Short mmCIF file of C-alpha atoms in Angstrom, two decimals:
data_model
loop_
_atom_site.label_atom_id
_atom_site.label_comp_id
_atom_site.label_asym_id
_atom_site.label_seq_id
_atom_site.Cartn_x
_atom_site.Cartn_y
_atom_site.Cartn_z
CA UNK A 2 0.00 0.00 0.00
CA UNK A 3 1.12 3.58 -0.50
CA UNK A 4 0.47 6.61 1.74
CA UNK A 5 -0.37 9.89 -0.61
CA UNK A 6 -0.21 13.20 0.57
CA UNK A 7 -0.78 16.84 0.46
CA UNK A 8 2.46 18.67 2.24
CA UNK A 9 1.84 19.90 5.53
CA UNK A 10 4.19 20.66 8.84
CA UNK A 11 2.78 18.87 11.64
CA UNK A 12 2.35 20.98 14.87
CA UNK A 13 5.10 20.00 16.82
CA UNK A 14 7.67 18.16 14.61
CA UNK A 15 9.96 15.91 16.49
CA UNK A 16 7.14 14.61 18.79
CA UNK A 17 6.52 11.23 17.33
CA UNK A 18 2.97 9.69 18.48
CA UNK A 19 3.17 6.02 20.19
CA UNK A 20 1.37 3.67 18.25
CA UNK A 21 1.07 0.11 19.53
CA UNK A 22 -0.34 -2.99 18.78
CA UNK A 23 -2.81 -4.75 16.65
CA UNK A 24 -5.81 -5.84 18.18
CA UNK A 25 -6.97 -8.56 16.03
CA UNK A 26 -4.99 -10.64 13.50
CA UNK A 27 -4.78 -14.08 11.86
CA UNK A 28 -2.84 -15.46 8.94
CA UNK A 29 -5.25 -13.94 6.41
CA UNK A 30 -4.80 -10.80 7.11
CA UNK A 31 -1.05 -9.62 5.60
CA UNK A 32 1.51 -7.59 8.12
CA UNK A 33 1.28 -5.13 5.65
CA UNK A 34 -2.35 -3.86 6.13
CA UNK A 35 -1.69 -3.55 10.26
CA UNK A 36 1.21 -1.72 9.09
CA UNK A 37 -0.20 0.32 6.82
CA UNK A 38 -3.06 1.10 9.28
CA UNK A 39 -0.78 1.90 11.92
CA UNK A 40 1.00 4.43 9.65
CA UNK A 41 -1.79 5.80 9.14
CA UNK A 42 -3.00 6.67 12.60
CA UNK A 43 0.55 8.08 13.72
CA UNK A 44 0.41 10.65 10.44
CA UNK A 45 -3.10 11.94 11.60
CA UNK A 46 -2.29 12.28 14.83
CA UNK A 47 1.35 14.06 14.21
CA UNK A 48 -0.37 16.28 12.00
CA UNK A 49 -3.26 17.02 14.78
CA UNK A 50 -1.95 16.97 17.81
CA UNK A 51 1.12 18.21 20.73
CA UNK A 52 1.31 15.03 22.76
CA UNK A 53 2.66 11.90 22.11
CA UNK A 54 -0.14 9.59 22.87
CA UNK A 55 -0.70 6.17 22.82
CA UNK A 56 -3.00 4.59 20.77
CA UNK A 57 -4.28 0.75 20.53
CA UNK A 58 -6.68 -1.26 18.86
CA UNK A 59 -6.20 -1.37 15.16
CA UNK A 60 -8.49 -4.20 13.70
CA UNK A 61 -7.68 -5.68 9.95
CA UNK A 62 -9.40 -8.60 10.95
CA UNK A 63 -12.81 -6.07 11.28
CA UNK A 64 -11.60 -3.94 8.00
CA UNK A 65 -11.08 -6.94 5.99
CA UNK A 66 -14.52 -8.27 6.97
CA UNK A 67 -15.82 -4.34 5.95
CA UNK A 68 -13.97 -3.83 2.04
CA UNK A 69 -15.92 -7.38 1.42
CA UNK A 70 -19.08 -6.85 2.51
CA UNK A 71 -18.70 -3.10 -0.08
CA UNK A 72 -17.58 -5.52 -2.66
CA UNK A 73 -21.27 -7.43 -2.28
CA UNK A 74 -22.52 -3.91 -3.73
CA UNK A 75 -21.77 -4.16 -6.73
CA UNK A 76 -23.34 -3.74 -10.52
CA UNK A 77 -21.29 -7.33 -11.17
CA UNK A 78 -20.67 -10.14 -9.34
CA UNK A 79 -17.48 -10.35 -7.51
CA UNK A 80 -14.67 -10.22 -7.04
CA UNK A 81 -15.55 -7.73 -10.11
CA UNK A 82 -16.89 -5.09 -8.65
CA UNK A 83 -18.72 -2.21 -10.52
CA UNK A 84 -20.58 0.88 -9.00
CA UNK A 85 -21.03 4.38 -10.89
CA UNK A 86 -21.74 7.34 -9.16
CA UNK A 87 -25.65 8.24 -8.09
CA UNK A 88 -26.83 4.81 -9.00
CA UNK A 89 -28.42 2.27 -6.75
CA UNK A 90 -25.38 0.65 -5.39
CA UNK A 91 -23.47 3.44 -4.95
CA UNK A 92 -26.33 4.89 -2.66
CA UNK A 93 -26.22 1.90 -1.09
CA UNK A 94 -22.28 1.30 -0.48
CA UNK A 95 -22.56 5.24 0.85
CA UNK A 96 -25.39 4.16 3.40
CA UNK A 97 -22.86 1.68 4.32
CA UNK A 98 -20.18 3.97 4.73
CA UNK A 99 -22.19 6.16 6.69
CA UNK A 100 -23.06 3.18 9.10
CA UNK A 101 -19.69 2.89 9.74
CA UNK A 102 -18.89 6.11 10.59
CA UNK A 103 -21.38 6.05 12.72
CA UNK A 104 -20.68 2.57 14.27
CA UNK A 105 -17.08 4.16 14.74
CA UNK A 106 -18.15 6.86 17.03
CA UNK A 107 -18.08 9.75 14.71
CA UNK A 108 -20.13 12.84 13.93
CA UNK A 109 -21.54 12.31 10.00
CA UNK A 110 -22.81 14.93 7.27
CA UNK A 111 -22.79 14.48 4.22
CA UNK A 112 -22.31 17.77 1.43
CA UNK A 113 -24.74 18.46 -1.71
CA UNK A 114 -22.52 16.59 -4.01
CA UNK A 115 -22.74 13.39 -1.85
CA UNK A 116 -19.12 13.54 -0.50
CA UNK A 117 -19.29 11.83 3.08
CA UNK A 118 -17.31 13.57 6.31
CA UNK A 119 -16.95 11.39 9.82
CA UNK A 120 -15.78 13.68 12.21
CA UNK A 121 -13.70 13.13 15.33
CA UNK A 122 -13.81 16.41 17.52
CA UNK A 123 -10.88 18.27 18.57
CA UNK A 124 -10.06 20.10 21.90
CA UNK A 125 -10.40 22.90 19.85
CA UNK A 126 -12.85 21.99 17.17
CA UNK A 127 -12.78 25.44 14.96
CA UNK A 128 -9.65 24.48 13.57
CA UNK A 129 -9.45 23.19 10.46
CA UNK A 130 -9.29 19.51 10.45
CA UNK A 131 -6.79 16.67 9.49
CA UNK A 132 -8.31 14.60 6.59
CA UNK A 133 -7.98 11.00 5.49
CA UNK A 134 -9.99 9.10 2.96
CA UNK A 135 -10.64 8.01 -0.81
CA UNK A 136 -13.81 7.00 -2.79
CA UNK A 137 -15.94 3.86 -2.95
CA UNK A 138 -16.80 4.26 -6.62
CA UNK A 139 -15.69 1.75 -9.12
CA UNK A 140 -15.07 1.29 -12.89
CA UNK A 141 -16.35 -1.52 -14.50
CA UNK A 142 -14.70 -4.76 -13.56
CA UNK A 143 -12.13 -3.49 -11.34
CA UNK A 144 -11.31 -4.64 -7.79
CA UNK A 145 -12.43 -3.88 -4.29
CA UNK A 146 -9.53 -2.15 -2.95
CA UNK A 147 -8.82 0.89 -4.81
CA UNK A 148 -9.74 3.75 -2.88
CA UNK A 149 -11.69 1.68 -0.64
CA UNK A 150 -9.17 0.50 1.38
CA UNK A 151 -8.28 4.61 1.81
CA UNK A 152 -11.99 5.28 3.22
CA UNK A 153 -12.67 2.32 5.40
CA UNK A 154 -9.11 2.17 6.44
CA UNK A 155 -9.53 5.87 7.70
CA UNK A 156 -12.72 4.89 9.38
CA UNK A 157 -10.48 2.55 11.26
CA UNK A 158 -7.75 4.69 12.48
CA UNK A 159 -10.34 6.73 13.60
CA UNK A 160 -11.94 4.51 15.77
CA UNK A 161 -8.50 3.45 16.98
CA UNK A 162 -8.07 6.85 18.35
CA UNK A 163 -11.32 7.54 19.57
CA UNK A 164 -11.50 4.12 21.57
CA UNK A 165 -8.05 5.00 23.06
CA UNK A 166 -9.17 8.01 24.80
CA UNK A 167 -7.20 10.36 22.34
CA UNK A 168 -8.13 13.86 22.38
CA UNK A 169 -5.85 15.73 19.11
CA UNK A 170 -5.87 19.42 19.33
CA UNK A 171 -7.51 19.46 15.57
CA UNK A 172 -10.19 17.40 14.57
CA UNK A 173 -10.10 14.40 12.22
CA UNK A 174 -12.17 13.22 9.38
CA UNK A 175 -12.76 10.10 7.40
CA UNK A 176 -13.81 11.65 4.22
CA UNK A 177 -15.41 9.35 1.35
CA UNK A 178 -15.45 11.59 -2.22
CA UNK A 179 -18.51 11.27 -3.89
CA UNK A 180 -16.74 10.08 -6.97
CA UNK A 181 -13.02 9.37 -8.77
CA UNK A 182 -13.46 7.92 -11.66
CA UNK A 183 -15.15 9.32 -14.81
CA UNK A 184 -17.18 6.72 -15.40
CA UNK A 185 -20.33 8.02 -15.64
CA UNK A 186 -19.98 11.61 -16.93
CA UNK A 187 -16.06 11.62 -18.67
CA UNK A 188 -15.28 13.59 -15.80
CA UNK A 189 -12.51 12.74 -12.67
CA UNK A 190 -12.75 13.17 -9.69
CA UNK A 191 -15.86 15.36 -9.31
CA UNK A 192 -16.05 14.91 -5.48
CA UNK A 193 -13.24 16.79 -4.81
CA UNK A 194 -12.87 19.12 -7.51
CA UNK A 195 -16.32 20.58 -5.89
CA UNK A 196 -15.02 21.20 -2.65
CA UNK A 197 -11.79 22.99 -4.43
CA UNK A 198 -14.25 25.31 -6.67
CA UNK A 199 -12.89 23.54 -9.62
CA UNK A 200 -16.06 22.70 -11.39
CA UNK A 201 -17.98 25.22 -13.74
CA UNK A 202 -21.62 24.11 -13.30
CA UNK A 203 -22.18 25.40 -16.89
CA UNK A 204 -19.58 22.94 -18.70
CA UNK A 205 -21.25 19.77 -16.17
CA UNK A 206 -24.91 21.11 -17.18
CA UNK A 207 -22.98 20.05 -20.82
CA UNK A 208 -22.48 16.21 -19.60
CA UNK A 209 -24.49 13.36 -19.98
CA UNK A 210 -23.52 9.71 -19.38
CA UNK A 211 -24.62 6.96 -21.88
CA UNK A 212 -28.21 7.12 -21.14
CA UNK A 213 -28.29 11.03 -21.49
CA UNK A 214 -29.38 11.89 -18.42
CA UNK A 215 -27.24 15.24 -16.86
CA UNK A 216 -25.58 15.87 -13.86
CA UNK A 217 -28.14 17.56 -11.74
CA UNK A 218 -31.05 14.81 -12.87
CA UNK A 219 -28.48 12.25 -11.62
CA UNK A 220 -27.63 14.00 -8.60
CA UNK A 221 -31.20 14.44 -7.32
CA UNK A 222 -32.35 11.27 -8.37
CA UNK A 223 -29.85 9.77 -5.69
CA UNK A 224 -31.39 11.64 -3.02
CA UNK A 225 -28.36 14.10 -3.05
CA UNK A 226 -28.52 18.02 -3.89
CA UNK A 227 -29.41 19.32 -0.76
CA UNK A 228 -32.92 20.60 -2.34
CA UNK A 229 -30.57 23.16 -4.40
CA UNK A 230 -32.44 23.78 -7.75
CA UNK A 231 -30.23 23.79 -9.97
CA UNK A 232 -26.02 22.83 -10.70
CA UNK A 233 -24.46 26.23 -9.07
CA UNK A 234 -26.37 25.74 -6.10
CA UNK A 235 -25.08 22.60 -5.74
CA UNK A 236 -21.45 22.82 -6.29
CA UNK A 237 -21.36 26.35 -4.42
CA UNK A 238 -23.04 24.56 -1.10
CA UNK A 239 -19.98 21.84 -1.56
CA UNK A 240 -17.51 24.37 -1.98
CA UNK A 241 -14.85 24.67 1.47
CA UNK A 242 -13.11 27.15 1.52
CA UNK A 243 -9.13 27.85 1.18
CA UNK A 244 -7.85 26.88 4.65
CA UNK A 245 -10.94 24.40 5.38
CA UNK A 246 -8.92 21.51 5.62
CA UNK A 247 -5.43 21.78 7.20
CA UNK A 248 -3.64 18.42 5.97
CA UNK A 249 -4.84 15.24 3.65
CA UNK A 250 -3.20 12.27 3.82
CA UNK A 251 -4.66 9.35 1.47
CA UNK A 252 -3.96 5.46 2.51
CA UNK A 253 -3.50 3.98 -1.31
CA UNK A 254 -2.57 0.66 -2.87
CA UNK A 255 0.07 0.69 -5.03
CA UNK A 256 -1.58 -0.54 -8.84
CA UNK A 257 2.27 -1.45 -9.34
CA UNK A 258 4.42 -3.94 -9.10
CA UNK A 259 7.59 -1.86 -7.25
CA UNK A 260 6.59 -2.20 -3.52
CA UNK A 261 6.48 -5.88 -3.50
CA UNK A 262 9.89 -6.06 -5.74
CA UNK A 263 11.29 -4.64 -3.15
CA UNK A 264 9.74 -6.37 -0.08
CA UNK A 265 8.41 -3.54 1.33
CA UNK A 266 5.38 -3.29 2.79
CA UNK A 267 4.36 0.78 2.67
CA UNK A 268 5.72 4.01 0.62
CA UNK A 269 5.40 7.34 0.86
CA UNK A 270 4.44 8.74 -2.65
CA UNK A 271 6.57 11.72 -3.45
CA UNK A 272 5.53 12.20 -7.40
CA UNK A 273 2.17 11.18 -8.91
CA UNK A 274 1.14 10.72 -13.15
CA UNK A 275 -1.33 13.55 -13.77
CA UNK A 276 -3.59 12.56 -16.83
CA UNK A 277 -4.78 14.95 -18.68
CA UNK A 278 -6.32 15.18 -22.21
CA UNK A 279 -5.61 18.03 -24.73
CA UNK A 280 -8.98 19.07 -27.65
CA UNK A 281 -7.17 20.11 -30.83
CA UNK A 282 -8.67 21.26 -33.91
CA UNK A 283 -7.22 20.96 -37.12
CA UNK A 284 -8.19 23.71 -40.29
CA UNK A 285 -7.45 22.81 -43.90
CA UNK A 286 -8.30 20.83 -46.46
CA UNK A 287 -8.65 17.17 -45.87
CA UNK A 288 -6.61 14.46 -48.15
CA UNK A 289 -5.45 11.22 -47.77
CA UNK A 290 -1.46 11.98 -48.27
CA UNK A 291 -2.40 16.10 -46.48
#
């Protein structure tokens, strides 16, 4: 698994967080995942608190148990999993999320776009938070870890820190992105390119997946929106603004082969491909040789 994320000084550097043990493991469950767990916590809580506390109670046993029963929600049968934003399973797998969050002892809201927040207060709670998390959505046929893993497995630390009697100085959120992939509307990532303001409701009004139905028919359909009547609405009610969110830090499996060449259980992502796709158009006179 690889750890991604956003730059940011913790509060206090030099004063590691204890981390110890693993509550619940058997051979199924590799080192790896209580390590990458583990890793996890003591980067939220470095980034959200002064003390060096002590935390127990990590459970892959209980997260394994969670990323399968997401993978039953799914468009096909798995271990292929499928689920496009706003439709049926997706609403369902984001009940599910929100169950957990709950279940975990944290506070849960949800924003217009449909990107989930479980909240662990801080002592002082108007600070802007420390963030961990991923989406739940899926392209056809793929597999039940990507991005998963980063939501439930911030779920997890969470609850690791709230059963331990931690109190950070900054709160903490599990944060579930209502969507990555562009599977539905060509479009990435539209989750968190609403809370950054990087979404022109008058280009996404444009969209329409493959049964032409547009963004804001999709969106409502779900039960998301917020009652907003139209696209703007929407995406300005998701918007946070700059400062809203003091550090991100994504738990990630690799999709690569270097990690396990290596024998190494976790990385720490310092450069990431950026896709990106360039509309040209071309004036002359057609001809087969030009």
């Amino acid at each position: 698994e690889k750890a991604r994320r956003q730059p940011s000084p913790c509060t206090e550097p030099g004063r590691e967080p204890v981390v110890q043990s693993v509550s619940t493991m058997a051979a199924r469950y590799p080192p790896s995942l209580a390590l990458s767990l583990l890793c996890l916590v003591a980067v939220l809580l470095a980034a959200a608190t002064a003390a060096a506390p002590t935390v127990q109670g990590v459970s892959a046993e209980r997260l394994f148990d969670q990323i399968e029963a997401l993978g039953e929600l799914s468009d096909t049968t798995p271990p292929s999993i499928t689920r496009v934003l706003y439709t049926e399973n997706d609403v369902r797998a984001r009940d599910y999320v929100k169950g957990l969050m709950r279940d975990a002892g944290l506070e849960v809201r949800e924003d217009s776009v449909g990107n989930i927040f479980g909240r662990l207060a801080g002592e002082d709670d108007s600070l802007a938070p420390v963030v961990s998390g991923s989406h739940t959505d899926a392209i056809p046929h793929s597999g039940k870890y990507d991005g998963v893993l980063g939501v439930l497995g911030a779920i997890e630390a969470l609850r690791a820190i709230r059963e331990s009697g931690v109190t950070t100085r900054r709160p903490l959120e599990a944060l579930m992105f209502a969507s990555e992939e562009p599977t539905r509307f060509g479009l990435s990532c539209i989750g968190s390119r609403a809370m950054c303001g990087r979404l022109d409701p008058d280009y996404l009004d444009t969209l329409r997946d493959e049964n032409g139905t547009a963004f804001y028919e999709a969106v409502t359909s779900a039960g998301r929106g917020g009652g907003h009547e139209n696209t703007a609405s929407i995406l300005s009610a998701a918007l946070i603004p700059a400062g809203g969110i003091h550090a991100f830090v994504e738990l990630h499996i690799e999709q690569g082969p270097l990690l396990e060449q290596e024998g190494l259980d976790i990385g720490v992502v310092t450069a990431i491909a950026a896709p990106a796709s360039v509309s040209f158009d071309f004036l002359g006179n057609g001809g087969h040789a030009g």
